[in-house]
PDB file of C-alpha atoms in Angstrom:
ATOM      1  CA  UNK V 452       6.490 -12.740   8.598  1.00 87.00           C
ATOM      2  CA  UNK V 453       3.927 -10.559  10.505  1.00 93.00           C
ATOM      3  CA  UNK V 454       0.434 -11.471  10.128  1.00 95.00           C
ATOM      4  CA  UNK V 455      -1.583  -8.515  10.374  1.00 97.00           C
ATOM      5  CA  UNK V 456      -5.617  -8.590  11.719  1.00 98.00           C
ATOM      6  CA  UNK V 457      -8.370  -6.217  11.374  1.00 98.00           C
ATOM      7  CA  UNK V 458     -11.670  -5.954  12.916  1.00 97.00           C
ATOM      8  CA  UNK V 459     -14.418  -5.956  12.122  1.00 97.00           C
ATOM      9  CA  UNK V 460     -14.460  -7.094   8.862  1.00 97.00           C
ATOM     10  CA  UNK V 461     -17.931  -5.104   7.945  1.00 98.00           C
ATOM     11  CA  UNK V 462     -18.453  -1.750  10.372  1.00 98.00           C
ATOM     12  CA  UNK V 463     -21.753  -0.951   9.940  1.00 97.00           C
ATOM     13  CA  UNK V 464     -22.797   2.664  11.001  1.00 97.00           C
ATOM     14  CA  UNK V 465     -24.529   5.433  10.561  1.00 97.00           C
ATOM     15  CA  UNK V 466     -23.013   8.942   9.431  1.00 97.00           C
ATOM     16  CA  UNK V 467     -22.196  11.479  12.416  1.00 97.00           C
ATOM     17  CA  UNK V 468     -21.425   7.342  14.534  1.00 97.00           C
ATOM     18  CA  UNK V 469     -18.069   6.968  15.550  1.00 98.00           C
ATOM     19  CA  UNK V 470     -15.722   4.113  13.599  1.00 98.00           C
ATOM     20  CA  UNK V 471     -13.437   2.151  15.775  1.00 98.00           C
ATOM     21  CA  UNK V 472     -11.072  -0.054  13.877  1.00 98.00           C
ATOM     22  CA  UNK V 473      -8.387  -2.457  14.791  1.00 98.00           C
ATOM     23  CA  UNK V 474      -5.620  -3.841  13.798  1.00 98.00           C
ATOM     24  CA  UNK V 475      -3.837  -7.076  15.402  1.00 98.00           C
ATOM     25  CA  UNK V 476      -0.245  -8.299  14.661  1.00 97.00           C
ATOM     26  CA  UNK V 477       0.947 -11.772  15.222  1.00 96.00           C
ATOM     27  CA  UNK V 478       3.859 -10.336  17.286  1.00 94.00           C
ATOM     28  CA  UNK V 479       5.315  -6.913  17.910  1.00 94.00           C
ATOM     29  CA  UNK V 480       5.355  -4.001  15.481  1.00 94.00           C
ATOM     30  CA  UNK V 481       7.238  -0.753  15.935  1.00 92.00           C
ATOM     31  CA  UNK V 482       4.908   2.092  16.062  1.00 92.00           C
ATOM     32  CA  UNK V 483       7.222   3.760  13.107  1.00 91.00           C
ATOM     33  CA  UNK V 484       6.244   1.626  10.687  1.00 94.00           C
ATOM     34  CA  UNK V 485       2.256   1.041  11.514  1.00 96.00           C
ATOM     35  CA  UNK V 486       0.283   2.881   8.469  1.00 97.00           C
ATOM     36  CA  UNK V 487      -3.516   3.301   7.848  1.00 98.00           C
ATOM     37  CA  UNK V 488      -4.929   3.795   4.415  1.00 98.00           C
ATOM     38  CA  UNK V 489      -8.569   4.158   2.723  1.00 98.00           C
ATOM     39  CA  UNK V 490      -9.685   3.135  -0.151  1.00 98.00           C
ATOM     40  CA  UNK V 491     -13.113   3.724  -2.471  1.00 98.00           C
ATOM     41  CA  UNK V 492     -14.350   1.805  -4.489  1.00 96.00           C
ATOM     42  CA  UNK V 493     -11.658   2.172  -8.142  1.00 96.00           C
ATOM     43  CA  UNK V 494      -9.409   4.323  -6.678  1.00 98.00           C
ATOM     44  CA  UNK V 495      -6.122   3.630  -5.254  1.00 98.00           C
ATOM     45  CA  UNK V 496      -5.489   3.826  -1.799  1.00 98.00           C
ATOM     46  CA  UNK V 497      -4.720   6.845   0.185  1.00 98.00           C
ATOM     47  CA  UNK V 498      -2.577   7.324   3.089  1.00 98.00           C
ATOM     48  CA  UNK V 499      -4.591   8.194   6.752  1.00 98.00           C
ATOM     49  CA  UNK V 500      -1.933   7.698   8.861  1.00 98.00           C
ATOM     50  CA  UNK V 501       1.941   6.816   9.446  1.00 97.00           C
ATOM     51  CA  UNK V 502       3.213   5.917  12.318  1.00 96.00           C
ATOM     52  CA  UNK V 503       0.711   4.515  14.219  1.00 97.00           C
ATOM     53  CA  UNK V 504      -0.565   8.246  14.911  1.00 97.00           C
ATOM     54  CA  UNK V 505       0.164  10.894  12.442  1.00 97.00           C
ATOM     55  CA  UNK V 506      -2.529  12.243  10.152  1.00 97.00           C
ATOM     56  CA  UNK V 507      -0.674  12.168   6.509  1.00 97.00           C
ATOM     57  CA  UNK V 508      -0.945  15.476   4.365  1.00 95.00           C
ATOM     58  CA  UNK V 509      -4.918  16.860   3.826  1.00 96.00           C
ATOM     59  CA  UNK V 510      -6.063  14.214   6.291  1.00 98.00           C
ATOM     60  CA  UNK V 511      -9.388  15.376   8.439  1.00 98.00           C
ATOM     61  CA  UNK V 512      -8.443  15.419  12.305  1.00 97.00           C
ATOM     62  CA  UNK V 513     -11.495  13.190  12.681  1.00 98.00           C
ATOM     63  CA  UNK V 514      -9.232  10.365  12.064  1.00 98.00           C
ATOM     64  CA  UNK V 515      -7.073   9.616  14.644  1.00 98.00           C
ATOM     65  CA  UNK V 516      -4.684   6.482  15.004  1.00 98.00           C
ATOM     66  CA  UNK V 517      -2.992   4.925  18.402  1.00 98.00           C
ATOM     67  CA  UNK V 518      -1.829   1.612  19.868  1.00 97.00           C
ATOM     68  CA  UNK V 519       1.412   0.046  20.394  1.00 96.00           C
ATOM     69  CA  UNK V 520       2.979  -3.163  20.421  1.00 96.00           C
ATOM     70  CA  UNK V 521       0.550  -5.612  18.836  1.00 97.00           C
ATOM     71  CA  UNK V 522      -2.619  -3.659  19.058  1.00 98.00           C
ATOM     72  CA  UNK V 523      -3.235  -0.463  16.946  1.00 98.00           C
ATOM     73  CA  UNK V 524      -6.755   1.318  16.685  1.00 98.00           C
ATOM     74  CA  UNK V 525      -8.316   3.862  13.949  1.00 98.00           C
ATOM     75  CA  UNK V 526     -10.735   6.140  15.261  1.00 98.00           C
ATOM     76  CA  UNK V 527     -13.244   8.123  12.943  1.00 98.00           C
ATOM     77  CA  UNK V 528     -14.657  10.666  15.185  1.00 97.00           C
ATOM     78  CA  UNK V 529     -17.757  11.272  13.395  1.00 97.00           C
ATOM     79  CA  UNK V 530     -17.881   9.620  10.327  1.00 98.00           C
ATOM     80  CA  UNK V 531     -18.888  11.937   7.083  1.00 97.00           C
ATOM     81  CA  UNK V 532     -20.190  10.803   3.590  1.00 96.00           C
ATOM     82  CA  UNK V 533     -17.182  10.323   1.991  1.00 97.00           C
ATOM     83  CA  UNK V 534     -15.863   8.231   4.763  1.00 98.00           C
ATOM     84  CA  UNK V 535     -17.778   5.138   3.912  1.00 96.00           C
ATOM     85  CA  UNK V 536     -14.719   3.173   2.291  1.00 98.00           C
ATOM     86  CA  UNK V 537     -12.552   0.445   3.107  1.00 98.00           C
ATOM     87  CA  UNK V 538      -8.962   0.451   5.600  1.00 98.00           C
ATOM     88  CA  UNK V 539      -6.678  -0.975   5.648  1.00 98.00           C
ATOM     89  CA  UNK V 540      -3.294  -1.465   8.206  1.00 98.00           C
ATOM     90  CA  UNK V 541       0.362  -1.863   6.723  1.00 98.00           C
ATOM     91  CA  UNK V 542       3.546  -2.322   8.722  1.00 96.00           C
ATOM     92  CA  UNK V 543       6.939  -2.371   7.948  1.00 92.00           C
ATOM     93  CA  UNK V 544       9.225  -4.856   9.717  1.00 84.00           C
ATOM     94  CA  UNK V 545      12.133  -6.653   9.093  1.00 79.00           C
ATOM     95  CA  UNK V 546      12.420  -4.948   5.371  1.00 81.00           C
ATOM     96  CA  UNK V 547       9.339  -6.572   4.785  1.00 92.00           C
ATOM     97  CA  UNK V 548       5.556  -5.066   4.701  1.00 95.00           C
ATOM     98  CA  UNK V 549       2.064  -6.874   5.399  1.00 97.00           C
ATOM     99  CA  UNK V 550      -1.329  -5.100   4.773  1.00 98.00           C
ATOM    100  CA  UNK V 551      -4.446  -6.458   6.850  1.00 98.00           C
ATOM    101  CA  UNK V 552      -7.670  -7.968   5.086  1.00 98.00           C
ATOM    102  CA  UNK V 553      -9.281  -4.768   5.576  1.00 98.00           C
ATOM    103  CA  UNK V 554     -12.502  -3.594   7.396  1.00 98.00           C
ATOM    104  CA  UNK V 555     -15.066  -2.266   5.181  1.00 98.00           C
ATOM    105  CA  UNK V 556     -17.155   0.508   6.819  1.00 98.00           C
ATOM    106  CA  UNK V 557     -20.717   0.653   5.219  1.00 96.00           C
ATOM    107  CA  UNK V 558     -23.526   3.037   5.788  1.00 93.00           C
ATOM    108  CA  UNK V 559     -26.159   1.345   8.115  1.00 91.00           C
TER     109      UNK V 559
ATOM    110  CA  UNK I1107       3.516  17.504  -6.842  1.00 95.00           C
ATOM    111  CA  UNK I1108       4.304  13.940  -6.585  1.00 97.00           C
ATOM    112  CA  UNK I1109       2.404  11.754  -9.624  1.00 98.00           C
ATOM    113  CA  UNK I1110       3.154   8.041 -10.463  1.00 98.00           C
ATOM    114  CA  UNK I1111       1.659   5.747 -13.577  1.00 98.00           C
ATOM    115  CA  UNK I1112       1.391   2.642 -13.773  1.00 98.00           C
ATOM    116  CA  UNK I1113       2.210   1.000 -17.504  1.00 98.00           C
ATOM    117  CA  UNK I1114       2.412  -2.354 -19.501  1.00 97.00           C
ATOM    118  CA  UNK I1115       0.291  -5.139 -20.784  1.00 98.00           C
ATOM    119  CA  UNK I1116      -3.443  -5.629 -19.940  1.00 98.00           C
ATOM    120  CA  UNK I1117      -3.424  -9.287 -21.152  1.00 98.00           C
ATOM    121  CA  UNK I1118      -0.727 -11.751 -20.346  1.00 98.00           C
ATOM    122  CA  UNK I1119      -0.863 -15.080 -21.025  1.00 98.00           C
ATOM    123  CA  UNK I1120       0.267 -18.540 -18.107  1.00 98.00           C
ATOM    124  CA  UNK I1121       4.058 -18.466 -17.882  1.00 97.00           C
ATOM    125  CA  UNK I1122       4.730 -15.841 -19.667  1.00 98.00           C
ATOM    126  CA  UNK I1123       6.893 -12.851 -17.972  1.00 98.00           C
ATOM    127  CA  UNK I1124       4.841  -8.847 -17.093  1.00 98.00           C
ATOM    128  CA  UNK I1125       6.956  -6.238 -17.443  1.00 98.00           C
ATOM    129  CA  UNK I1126       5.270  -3.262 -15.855  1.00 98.00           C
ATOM    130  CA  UNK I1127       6.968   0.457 -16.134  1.00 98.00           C
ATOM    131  CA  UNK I1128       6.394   3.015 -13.003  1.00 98.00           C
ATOM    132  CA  UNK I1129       6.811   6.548 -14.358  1.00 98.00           C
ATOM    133  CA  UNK I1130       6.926   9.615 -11.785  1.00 98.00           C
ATOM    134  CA  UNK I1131       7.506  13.556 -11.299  1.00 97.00           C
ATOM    135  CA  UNK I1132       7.946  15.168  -8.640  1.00 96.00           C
ATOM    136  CA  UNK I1133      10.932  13.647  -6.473  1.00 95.00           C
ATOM    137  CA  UNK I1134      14.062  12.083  -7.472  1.00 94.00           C
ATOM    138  CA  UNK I1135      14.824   8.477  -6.867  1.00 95.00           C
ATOM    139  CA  UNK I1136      18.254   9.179  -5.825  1.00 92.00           C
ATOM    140  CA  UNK I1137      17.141  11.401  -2.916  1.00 91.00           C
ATOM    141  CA  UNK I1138      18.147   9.849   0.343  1.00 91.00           C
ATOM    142  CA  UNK I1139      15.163   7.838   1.952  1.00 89.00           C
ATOM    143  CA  UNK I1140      13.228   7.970  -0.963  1.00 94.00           C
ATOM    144  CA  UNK I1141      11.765   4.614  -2.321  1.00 96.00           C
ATOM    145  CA  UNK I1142       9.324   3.258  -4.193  1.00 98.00           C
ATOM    146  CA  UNK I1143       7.362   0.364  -4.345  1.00 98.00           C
ATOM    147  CA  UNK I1144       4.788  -2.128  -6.097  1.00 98.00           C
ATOM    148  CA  UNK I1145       1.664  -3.287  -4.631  1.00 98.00           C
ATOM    149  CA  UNK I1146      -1.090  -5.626  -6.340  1.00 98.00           C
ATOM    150  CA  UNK I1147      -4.838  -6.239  -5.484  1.00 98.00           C
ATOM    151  CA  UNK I1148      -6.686  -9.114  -7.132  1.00 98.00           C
ATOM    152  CA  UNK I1149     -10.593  -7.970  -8.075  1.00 97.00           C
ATOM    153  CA  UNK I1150     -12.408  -7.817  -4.483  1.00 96.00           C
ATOM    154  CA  UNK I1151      -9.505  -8.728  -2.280  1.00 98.00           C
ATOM    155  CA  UNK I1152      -7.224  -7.343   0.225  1.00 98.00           C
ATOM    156  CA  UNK I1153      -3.661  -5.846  -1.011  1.00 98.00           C
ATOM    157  CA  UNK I1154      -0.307  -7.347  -0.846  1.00 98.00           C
ATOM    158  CA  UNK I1155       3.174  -5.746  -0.987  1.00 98.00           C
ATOM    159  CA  UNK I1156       5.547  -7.465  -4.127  1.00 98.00           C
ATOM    160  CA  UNK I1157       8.575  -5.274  -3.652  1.00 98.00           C
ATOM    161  CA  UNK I1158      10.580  -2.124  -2.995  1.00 97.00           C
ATOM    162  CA  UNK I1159      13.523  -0.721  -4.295  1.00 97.00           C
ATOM    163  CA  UNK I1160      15.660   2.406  -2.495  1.00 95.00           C
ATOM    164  CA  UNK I1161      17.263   5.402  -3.450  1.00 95.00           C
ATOM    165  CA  UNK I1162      20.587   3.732  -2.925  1.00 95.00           C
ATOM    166  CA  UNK I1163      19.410   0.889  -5.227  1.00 96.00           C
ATOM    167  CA  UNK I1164      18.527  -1.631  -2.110  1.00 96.00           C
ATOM    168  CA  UNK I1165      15.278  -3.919  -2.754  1.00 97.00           C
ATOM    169  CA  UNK I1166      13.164  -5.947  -0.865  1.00 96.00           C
ATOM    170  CA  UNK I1167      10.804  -8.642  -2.080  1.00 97.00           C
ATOM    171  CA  UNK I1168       7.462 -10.246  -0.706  1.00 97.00           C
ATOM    172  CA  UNK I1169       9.263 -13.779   0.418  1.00 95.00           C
ATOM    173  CA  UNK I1170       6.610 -15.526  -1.604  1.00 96.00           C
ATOM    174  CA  UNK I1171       6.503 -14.412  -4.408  1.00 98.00           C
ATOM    175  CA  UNK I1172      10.802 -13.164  -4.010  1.00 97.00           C
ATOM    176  CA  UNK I1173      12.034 -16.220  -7.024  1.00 98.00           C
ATOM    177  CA  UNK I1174       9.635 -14.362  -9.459  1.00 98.00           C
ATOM    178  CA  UNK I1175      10.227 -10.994  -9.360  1.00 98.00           C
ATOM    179  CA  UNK I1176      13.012  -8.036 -10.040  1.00 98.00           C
ATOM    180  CA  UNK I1177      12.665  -4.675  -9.325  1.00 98.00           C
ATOM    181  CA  UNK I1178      15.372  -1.835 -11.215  1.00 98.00           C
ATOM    182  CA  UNK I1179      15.203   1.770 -11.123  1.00 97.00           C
ATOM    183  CA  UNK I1180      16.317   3.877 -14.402  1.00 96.00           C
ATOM    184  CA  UNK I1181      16.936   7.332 -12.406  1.00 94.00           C
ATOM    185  CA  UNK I1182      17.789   9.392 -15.204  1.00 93.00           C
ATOM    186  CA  UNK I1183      14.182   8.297 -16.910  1.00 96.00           C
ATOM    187  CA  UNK I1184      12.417   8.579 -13.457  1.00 97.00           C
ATOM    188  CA  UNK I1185      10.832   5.028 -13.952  1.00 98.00           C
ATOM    189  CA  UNK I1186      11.253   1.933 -12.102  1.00 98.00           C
ATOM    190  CA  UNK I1187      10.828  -1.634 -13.662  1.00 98.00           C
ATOM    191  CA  UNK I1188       8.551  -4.714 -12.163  1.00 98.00           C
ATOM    192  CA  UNK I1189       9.347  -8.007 -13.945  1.00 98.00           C
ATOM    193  CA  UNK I1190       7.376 -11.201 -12.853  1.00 98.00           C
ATOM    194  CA  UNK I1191       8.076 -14.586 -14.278  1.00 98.00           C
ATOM    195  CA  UNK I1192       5.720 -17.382 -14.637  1.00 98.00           C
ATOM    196  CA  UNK I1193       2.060 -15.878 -14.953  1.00 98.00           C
ATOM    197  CA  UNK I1194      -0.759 -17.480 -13.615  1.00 98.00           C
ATOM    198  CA  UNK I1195      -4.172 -17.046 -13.224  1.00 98.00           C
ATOM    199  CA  UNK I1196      -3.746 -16.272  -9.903  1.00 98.00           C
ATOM    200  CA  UNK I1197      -2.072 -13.316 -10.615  1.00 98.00           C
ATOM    201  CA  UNK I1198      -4.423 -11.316 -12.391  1.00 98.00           C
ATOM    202  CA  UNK I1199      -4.704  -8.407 -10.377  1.00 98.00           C
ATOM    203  CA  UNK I1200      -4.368  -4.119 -10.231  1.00 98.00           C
ATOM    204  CA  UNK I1201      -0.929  -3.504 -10.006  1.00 98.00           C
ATOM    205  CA  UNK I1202      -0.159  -0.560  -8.457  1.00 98.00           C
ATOM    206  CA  UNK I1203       3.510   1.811  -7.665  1.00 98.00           C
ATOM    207  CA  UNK I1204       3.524   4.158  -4.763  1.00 98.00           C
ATOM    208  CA  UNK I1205       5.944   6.041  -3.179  1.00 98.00           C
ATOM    209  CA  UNK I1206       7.431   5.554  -0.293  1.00 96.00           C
ATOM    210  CA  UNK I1207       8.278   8.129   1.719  1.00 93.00           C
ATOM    211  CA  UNK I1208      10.641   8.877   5.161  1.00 89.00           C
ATOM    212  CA  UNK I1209       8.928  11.216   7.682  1.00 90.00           C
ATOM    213  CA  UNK I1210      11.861  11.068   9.695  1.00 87.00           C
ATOM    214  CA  UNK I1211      12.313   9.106  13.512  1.00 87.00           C
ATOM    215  CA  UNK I1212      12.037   6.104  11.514  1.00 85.00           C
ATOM    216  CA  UNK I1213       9.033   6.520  10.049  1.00 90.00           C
ATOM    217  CA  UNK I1214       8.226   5.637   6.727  1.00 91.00           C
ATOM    218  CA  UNK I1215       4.885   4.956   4.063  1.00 95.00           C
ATOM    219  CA  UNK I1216       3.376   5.219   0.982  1.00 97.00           C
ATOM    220  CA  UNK I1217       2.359   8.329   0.953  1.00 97.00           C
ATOM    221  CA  UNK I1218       1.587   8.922  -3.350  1.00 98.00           C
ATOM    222  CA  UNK I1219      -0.090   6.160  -5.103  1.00 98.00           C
ATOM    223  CA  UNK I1220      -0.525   5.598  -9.100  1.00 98.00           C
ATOM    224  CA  UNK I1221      -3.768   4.979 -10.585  1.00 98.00           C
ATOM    225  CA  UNK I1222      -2.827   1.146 -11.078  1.00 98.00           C
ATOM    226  CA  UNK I1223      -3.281  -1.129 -13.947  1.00 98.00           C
ATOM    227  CA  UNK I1224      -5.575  -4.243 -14.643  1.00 98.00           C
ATOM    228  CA  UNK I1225      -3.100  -6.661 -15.352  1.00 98.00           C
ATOM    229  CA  UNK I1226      -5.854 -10.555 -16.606  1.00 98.00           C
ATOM    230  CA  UNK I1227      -3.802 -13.585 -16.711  1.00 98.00           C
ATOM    231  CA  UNK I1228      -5.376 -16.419 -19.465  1.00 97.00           C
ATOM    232  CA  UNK I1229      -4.993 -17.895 -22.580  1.00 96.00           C
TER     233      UNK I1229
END
């Protein structure tokens, strides 16, 4: 099973900062299958990205996903009010999908 | 417009069995590619996939937890079925269906979440 790794846990920044996630897997993950989602506090998560680099449906092009391989980044350009949230990484590999812990990005 | 609700008991009691009912709109489960899938968060923590079932009736389980559960689909309701045996504690959690869509050149994700139900485990 793929073990999947995010860091920071806390991201502490300012809004208008730039957000730099990552996401580690304990081997390799096709970029197909790499997913980023956000969630608020009592809501349900929503979909950023799919594979590893495509903005899902209504997504602001201030997030931005890449990597490969092992290593897979989220980038929030310039990060808004409504951005402050929690991510997470999901990946999809031998029929079976792993989510991260998460990396909570809070306003400094 | 894709919707999904989650549905079933808000209090279940150790070893007894959830039955939770996903009910959508908007897409047909017997559309090629098209799947959908159940996904649990316990208060403050991180989420973990339970299971998956396809168009074409595959499934997939989470390996741990794969001797407790079964996934159906009912295609002409437009509901799919979560069953999980042996409550405990452990498993009180927001249960959430999503589904799980094919972008094409292999990629795939849950693109349309429910609203999820509280699901306590005790006596």
């Amino acid at each position: 099973e793929i073990v999947l790794t995010q860091s920071p846990g806390t991201l502490s920044l300012s809004p208008g900062e730039r957000a730099t996630l990552s996401c580690r897997a304990s081997q390799s993950v096709s970029s197909s299958y790499l997913a980023w989602y956000q969630q608020k506090p009592g809501q349900a998560p929503r979909l950023l990205i799919y594979g590893a680099s495509s903005r899902a449906t209504g997504i602001p092009d201030r997030f931005s996903g890449s990597g490969s391989g092992t290593d897979f980044t989220l980038t929030i350009s310039r990060l808004e009010p409504e951005d402050f949230a929690v991510y997470y990484c999901q990946q999809y590999g031998s029929s079976i999908f792993t989510f991260g812990p998460g990396t909570k990005v809070d306003i400094k | 417009q894709i919707t999904l609700k989650e549905s079933g008991p808000t209090l279940v009691k150790p070893t007894q069995t959830l039955t939770l009912t996903c009910t959508f709109s908007g897409f047909s489960l017997s559309t090629s590619g098209v799947g959908v899938g159940w996904i649990r968060q316990p208060p403050g923590k991180a989420l973990e996939w339970l299971a998956l079932i396809y168009w074409d009736d595959d499934k997939r389980y989470s390996p741990s937890l794969k001797s407790r559960l079964t996934i159906t689909k009912d295609t002409s309701k437009n509901q799919v079925v979560l069953t999980m045996t042996n409550m405990d504690p452990v498993d009180t959690a927001t249960y959430y269906c999503a589904h799980f869509n094919y972008y094409g050149s292999g990629r795939y994700a849950f693109d349309i979440w429910g609203q999820g139900t509280m699901v306590t485990v005790s006596s």
